[in-house]
XYZ file of C-alpha atoms in Angstrom:
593
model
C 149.496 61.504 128.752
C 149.506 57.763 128.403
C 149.205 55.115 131.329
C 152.720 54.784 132.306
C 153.076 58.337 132.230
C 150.058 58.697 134.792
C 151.197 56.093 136.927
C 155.465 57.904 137.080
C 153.376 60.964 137.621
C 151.409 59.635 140.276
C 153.851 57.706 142.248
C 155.378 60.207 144.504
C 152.241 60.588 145.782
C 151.840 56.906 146.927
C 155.281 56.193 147.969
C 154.345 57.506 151.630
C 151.665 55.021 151.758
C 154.010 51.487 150.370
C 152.661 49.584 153.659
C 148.984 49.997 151.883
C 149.982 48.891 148.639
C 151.414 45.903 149.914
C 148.672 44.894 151.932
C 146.812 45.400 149.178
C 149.202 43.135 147.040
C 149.347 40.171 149.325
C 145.476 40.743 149.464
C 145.147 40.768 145.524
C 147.434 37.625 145.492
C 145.358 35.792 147.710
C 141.728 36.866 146.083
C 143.338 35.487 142.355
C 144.125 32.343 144.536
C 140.502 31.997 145.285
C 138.947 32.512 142.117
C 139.913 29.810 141.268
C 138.843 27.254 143.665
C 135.405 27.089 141.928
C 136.572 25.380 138.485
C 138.566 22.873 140.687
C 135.955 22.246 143.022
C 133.172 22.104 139.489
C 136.118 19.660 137.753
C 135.844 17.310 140.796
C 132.368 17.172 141.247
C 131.356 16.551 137.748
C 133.941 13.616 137.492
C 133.090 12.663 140.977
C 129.388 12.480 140.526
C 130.100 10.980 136.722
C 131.890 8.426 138.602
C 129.176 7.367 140.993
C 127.081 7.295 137.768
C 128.341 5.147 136.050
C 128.795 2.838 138.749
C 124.841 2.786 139.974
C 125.880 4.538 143.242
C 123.135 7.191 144.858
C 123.065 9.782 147.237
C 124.383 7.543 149.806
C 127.666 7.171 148.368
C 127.979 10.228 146.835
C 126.882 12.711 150.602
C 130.672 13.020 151.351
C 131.550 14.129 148.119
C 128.875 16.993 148.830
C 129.971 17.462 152.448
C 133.413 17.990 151.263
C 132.530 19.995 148.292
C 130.150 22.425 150.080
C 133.042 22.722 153.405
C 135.295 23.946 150.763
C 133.153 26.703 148.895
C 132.057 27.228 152.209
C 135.398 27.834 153.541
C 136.355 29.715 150.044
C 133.208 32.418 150.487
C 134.435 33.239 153.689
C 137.961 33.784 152.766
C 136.493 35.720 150.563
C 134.632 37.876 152.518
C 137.754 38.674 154.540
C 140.097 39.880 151.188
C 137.466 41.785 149.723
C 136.741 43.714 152.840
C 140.754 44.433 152.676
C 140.867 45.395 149.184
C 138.156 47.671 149.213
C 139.204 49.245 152.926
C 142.904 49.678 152.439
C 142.095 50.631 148.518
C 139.324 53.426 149.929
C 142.305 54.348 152.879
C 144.473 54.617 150.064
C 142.620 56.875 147.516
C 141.871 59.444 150.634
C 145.036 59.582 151.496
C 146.552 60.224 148.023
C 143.499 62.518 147.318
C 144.300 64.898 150.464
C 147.958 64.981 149.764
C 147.359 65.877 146.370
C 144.701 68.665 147.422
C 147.383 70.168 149.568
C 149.921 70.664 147.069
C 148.203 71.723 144.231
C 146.559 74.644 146.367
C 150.419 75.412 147.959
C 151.746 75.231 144.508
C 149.386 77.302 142.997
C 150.201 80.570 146.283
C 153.672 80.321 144.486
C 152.438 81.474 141.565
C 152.828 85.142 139.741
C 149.423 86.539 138.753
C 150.363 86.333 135.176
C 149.158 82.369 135.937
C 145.473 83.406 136.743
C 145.106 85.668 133.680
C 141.550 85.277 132.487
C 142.625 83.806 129.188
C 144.165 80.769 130.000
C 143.545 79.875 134.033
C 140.218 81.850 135.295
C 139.340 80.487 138.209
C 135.952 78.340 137.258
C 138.550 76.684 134.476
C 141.121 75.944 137.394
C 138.452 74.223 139.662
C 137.124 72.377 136.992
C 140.467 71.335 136.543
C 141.698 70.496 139.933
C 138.655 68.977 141.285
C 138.342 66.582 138.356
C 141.795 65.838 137.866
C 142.576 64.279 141.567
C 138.834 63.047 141.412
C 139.424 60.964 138.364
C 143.223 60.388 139.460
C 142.754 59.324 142.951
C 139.236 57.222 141.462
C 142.134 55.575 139.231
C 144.436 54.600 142.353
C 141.516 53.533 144.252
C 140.292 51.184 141.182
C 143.578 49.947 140.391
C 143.658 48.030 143.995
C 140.107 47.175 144.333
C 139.140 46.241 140.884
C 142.062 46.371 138.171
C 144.933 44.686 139.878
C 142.306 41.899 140.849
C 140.804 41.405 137.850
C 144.252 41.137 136.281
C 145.609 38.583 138.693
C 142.476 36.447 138.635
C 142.903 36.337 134.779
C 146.601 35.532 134.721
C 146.193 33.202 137.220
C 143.530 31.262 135.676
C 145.575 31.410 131.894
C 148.254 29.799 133.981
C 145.946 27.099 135.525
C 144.471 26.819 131.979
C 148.078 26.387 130.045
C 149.029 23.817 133.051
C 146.151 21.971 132.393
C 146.405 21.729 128.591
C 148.469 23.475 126.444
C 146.192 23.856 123.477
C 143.004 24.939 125.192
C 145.763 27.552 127.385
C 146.888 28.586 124.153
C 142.967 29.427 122.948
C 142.546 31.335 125.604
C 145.239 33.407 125.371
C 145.038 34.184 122.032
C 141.856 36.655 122.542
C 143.487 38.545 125.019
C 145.860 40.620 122.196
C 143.121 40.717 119.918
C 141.130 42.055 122.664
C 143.572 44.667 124.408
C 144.021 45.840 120.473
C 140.730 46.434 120.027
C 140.610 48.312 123.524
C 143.564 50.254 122.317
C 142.407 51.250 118.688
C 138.992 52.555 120.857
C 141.282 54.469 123.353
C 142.616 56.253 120.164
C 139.498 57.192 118.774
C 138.004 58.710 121.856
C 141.257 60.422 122.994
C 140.187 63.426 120.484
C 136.526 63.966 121.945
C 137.465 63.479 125.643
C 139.441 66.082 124.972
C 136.996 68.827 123.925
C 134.094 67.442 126.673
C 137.296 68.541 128.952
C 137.464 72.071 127.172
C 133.739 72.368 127.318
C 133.172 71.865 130.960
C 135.997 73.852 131.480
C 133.936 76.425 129.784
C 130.608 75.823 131.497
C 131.860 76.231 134.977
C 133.817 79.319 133.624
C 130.248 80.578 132.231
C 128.170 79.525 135.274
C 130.847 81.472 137.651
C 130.558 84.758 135.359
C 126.217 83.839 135.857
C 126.779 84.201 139.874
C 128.961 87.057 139.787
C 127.271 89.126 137.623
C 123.354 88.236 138.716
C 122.663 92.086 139.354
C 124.097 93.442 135.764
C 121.790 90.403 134.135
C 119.033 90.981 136.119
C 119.084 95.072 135.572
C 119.463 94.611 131.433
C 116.815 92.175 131.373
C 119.469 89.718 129.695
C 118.537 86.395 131.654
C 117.540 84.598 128.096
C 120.651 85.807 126.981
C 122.910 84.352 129.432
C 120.653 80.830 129.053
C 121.281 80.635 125.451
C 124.969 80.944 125.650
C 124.993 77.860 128.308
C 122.313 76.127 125.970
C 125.424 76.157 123.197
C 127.837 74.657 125.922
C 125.283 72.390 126.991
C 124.557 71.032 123.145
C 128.359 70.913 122.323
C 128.859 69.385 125.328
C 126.145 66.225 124.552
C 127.377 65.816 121.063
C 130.916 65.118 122.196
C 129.232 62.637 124.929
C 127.193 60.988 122.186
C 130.223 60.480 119.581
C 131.607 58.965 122.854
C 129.083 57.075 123.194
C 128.234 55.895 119.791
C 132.101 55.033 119.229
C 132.250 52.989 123.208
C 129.234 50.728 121.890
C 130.481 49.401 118.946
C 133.814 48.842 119.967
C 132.298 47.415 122.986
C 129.802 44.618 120.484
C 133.419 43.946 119.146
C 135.012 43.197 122.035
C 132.244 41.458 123.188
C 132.734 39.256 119.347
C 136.317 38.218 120.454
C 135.219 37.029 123.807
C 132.237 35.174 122.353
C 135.183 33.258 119.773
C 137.189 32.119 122.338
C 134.583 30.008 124.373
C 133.687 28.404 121.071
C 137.027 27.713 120.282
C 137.321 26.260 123.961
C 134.350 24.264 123.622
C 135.284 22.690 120.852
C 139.199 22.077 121.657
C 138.045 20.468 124.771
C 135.214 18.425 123.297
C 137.321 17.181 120.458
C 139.944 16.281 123.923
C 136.986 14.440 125.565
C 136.121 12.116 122.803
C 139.860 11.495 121.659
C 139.916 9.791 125.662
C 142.513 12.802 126.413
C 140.185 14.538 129.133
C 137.449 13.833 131.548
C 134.144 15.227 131.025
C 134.334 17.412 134.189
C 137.618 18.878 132.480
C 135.366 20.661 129.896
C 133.079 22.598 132.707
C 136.346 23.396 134.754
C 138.078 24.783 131.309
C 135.130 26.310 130.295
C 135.097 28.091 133.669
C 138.862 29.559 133.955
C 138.350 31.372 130.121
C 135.796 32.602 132.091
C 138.064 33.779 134.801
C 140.131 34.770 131.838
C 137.905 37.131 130.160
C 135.117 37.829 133.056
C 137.689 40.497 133.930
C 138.679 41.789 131.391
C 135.129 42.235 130.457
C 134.254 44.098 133.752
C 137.071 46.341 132.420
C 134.681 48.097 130.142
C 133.178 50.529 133.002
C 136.778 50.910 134.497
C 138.916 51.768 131.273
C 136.352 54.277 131.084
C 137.704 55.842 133.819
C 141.082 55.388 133.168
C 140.478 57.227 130.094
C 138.857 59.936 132.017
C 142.291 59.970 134.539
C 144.555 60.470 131.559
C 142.785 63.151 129.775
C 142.036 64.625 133.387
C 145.073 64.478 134.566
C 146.952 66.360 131.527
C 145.449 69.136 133.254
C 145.731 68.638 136.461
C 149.693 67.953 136.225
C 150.177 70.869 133.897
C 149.524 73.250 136.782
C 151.629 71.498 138.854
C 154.613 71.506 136.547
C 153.656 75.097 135.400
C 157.619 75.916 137.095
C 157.723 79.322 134.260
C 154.944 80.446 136.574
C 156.870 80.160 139.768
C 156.516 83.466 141.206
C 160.375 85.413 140.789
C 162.109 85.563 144.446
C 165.752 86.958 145.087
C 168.086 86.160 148.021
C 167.601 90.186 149.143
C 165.970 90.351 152.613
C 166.868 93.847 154.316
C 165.492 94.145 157.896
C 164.022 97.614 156.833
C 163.942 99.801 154.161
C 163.710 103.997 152.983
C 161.340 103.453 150.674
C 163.139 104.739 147.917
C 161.828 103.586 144.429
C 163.685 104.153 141.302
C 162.075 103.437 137.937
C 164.101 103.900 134.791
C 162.786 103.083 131.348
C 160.247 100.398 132.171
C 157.977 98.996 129.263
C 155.375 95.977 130.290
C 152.794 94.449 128.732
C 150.278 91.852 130.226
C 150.237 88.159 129.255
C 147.729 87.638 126.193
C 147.494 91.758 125.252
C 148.877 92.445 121.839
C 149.757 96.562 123.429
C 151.780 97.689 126.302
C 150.461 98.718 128.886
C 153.411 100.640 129.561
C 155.692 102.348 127.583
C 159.377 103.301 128.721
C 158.224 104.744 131.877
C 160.702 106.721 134.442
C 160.065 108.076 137.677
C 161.131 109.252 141.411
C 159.463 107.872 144.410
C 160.850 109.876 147.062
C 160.633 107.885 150.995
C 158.925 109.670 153.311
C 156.875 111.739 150.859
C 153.203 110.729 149.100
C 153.218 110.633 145.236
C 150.244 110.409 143.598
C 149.342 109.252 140.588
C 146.818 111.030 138.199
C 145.914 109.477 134.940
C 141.903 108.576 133.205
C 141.021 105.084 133.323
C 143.329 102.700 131.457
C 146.615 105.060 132.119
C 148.683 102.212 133.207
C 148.379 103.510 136.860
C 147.173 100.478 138.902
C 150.052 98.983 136.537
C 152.541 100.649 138.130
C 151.517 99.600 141.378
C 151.477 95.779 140.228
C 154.839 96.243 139.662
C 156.050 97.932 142.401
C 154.625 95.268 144.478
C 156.331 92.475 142.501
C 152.984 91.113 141.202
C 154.318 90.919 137.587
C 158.362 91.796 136.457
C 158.878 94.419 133.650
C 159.732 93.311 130.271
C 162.528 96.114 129.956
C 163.881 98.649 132.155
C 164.335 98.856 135.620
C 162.863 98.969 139.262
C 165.249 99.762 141.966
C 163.922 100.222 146.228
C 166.782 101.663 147.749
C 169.328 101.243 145.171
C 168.601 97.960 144.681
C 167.346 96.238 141.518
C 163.765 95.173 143.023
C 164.188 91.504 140.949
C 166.953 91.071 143.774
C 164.749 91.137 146.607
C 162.871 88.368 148.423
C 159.714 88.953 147.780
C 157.902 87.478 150.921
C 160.396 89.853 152.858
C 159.594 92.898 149.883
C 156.045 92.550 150.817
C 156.450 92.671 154.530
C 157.285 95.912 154.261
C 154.526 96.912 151.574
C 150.656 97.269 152.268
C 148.268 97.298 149.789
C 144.572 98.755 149.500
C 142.809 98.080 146.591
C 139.419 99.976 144.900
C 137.808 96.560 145.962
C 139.671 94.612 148.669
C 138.648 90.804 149.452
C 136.975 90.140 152.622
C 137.491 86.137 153.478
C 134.541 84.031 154.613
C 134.720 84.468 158.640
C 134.703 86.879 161.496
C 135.508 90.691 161.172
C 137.714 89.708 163.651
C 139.947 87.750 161.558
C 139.512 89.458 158.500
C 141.518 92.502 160.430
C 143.438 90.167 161.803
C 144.573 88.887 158.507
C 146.427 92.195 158.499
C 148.543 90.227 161.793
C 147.410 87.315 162.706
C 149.591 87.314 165.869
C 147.921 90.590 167.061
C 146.368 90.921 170.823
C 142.654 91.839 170.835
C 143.810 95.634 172.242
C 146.043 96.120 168.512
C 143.091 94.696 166.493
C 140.464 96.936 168.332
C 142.791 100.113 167.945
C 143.385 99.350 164.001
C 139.299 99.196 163.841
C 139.257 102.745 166.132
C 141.585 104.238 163.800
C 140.046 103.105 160.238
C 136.729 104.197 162.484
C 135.086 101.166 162.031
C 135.482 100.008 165.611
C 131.785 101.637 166.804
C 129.949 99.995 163.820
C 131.073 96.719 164.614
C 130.175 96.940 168.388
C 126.913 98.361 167.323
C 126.460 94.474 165.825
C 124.879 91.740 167.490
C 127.493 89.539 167.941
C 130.105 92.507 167.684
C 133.499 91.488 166.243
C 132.438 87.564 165.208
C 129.489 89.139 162.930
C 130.301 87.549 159.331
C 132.541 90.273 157.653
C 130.827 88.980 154.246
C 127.318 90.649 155.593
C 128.724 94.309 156.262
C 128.078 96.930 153.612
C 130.553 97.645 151.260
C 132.569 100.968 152.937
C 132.495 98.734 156.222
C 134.422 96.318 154.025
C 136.509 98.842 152.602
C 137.340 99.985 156.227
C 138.527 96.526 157.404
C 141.166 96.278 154.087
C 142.295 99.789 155.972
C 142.197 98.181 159.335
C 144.491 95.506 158.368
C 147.123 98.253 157.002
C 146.723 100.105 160.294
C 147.811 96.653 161.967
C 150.294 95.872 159.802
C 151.859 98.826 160.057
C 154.698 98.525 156.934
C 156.912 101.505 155.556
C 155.786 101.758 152.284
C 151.700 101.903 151.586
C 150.603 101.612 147.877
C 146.972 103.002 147.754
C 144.518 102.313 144.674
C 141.179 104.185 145.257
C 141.063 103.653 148.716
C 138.017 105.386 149.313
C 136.635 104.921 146.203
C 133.005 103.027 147.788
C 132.944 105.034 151.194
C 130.488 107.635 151.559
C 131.433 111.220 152.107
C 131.630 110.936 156.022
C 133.821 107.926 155.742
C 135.658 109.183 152.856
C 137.127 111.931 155.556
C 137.255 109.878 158.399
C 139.506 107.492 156.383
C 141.187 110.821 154.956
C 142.091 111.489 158.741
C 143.127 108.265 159.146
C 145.532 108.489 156.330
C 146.790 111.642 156.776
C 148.131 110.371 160.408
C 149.175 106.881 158.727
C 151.406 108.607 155.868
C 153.669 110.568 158.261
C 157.308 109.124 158.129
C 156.299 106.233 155.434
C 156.626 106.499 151.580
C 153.178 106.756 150.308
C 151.885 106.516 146.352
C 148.344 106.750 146.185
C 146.051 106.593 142.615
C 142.866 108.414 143.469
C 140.126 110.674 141.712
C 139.625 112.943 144.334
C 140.693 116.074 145.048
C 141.462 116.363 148.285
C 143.991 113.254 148.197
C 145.840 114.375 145.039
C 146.215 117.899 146.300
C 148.237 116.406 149.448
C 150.649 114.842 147.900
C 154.528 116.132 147.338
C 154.939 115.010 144.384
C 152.268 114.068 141.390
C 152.830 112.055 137.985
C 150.604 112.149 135.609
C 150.262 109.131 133.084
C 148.106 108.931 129.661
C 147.892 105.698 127.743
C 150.764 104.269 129.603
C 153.189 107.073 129.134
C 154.316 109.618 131.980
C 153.742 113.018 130.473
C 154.183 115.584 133.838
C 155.210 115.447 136.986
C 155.582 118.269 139.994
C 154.156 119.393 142.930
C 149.898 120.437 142.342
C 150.627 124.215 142.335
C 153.795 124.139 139.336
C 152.233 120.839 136.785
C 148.559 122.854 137.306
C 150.073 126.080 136.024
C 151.456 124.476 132.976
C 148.132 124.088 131.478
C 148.646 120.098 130.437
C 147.304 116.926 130.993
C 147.090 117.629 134.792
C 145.178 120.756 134.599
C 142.367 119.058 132.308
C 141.726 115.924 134.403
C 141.793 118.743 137.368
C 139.314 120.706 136.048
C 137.171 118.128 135.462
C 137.248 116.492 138.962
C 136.222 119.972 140.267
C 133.159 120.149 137.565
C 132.182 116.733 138.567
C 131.746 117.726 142.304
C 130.105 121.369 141.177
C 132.625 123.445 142.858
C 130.970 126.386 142.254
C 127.841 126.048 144.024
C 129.707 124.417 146.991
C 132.099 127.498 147.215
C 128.673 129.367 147.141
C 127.240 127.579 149.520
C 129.640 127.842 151.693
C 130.066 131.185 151.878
């Protein structure tokens, strides 16, 4: 992305805020003003004083030159004081602003998106934050800059060429010849570095990506004894990462002594123009201080741009990033004009092959099936089946790449799909619990719910006696229940929600065997007069249901009610067989009896 780029890019988010950038411009106009008061005020005096000199005069003649000099610089610092207070307040207001705005959207934006966005191979989430939070950190750093330091710096220099060219045209003209050799230099470095800004961007892209997998998986470490492990993989980041800082560096320091060459060229060449001026008769002595002092204007500035094209550099290569998730519009999730008040429940699906974004397989493979409303199908299938799959399409997470998926005779690409889901709940193996109350992490399930509907969702998922067992009852953190009391609020918030269609994925699968039938019981009252498909390992759920498909490696290979597909001796009747052995059915049925 190159400068003008960044700033098109960035402009939409600081048109709301014009009245600021003019302040800021009136501001910038009047500090460039003032910068150069100095070199007239250092050309008077030194001719002034010269003056008094040369005729014998003292102090005595020479005290209202100083009071008058001194009121002015006097005057000038204060002035001063005012516009930089502006610049930097308005420019700080500014960069807020623009920073919070740009927060907003990029989170919004990103809700819109299909989960094929957040695959782990190109957006995991440590790679997104890294991302986001530098992107409008450098960005909004850039904006801030650009007022307070940049456009100033700028102003003061053109302002002072001008002075300088109006002054004398020759000594103008030496000044202003380092400035393109200068900016070309600057340029030619910008090149260079464009490459290993770059991969430090990739790298700590990486690390947070590595340090997030270190937090989330501190038990699996800790239990394999694989802590030096883990270190040594961040150790590589870590030495990557300060060899592209020190080819950064190494590179920045010598084009910086060059830069610092040019500059260094043009005072001599100003020294000497305005010496040779001074004993041709052409210019006072005084003139050589005050031209000495506006190249100094001229190229203080751009010299203090060192630091800050550093972080302009930093803004572009940040902010390739940062704008490519905002313009990521193939990511958009999919969204029809369909939005039925209700529906049957009737899901059709005819043919379907899908595969997800960065596998090489299917996952699926020309899959057909019947869900019937008002019936529970179940779906049997070992790990890796496709079955969970299924679901994610159903729910309009991800869109086939061939075949088919109709709800009620419609083609499922057709619907809405904020209305589709409003009629859909979901329970997942491992449902997220948001930071806050248990209160409003059932409440998520309705967030316009009275206390009575939220307290009978809790009764019914029979987690309504734990949570008054708690100290501070229904505000306790949700985050520090255990993980079926978790699992029993993602069922609480179905109970409140109350939608026709309920996709279940292991919904029991971390309860313990007296919540596993409580929540059965729960269930079992839930699934009357809704269309139910539930994936689930145990027996007691797969038995219940009408109808039963059985998947292996992402095909459907039976399908019937338990008693008929059990008989045939298949698929079904192997992975059945085996669920019994796993609980020991024998010595329960003995036991029993």
């Amino acid at each position: 992305m190159t400068l003008l780029e960044l700033f098109r890019a960035i402009r939409p988010y600081v048109r709301p805020y014009r009245w600021l950038v003019a302040v800021a411009l009136v501001l910038t106009f009047l500090g460039s003003l003032t910068a150069q008061v100095n070199a007239w005020v250092l050309r008077y005096t030194v001719d002034s004083i010269n003056g008094l000199v040369e005729a014998h005069q003292g102090v005595r003649e020479g005290w209202r030159i100083l009071a008058y000099v001194s009121a002015i610089l006097v005057v000038k610092e204060v002035a001063n004081v005012v516009i930089k207070f502006g610049q930097k307040f308005y420019g700080e207001k500014l960069r807020i602003f623009v920073s919070r705005d740009m927060a907003q959207l990029v989170v919004e934006r990103i809700l819109t998106y299909r989960l094929a966005f957040f695959s782990p191979g190109g957006n995991a989430p440590g790679v997104l934050q890294t991302r986001i939070d530098r992107g409008i950190e450098s960005i909004t750093r850039l904006v801030q800059n650009f007022f307070i330091e940049i456009l100033p710096l700028f102003a003061n220099s053109l302002v002072a060429l001008a002075v300088m060219f109006h002054a004398n045209f020759y000594v103008g003209l030496a000044g202003f010849c380092t400035i393109p050799v200068y900016f070309w230099v600057t340029r030619r470095q910008a090149l260079r570095l464009a490459g290993s800004r770059r991969r430090i961007r990739a790298l700590r892209e990486r690390k947070s990506q590595g340090i997030l997998g270190i937090l989330e998986s501190i038990p699996v470490i800790k239990s394999f004894l694989r802590e030096d492990i883990e270190a040594r993989k961040q150790m590589g980041l870590q030495v990557d990462l300060t060899s592209a800082q020190m080819s950064i560096r190494r590179v920045s320091f010598l084009y910086d002594g060059i830069k610092s060459f040019v500059e260094q060229i043009g005072v001599v060449c100003v020294i000497i123009l305005t010496t040779y001026f001074v004993l041709q008769g052409r210019m006072s002595i005084g003139a050589i201080m005050f031209h000495i002092m506006l190249f100094g204007n001229v190229s203080a500035p751009i010299r203090q741009l060192h630091p800050l094209y550093d972080q302009m550099n930093d803004a572009l290569i940040y902010s390739e990033g940062f704008f490519d998730i905002l313009r990521d519009d193939a990511d958009v999730e999919a969204s029809g004009d369909y939005c039925p008040e209700s529906v049957r429940g009737e899901f059709r699906i005819s043919n379907v092959t899908f595969t997800y974004p960065g596998n090489a397989r299917p996952t699926l493979h020309r899959v057909s099936m019947v869900i019937e409303p008002d019936k529970t199908t179940a779906l049997v299938g070992l790990s890796g089946a496709g079955k969970s799959t299924l679901i994610n399409l159903l729910d309009k997470f991800y869109t086939p790449d061939a075949g088919e998926i109709t709800l009620d005779g419609v083609d499922l690409r057709a619907y809405d799909t904020s209305s589709l889901r409003r009629h859909i709940g979901l329970v997942l193996q491992k449902n997220h619990i948001f930071n806050g109350t248990v209160a409003e992490n059932v409440l998520y399930g309705k967030p316009d719910a009275s206390r009575e509907e939220m307290v009978d969702a809790a009764k019914r998922s029979f987690l309504h006696d734990q949570i008054e067992a708690l100290p501070n009852g229904y505000e306790t953190s949700a985050l520090a229940l255990s993980g079926g009391q978790q699992q029993k609020i993602a069922i609480a918030r179905i109970f409140l929600k109350d939608p026709p269609v309920i996709f279940l994925d292991e919904p029991t699968a971390s309860l313990d065997a007296v919540a596993t039938e409580q929540i059965k019981n729960s269930m079992d009252a839930i699934k009357r007069g809704r269309t139910v498909v539930i994936i689930s390992h145990s027996i007691s759920q797969i038995i219940d249901a009408d109808c039963i498909y059985v998947m292996q490696e992402g095909r459907m290979v039976e399908h019937g009610p338990h008693e008929a597909i059990y008989r045939e001796g298949g698929a079904y009747t192997d992975i059945f067989d085996a669920m019994a052995r796993s609980l020991n059915i024998d010595k329960i049925a003995k036991t029993l009896e």
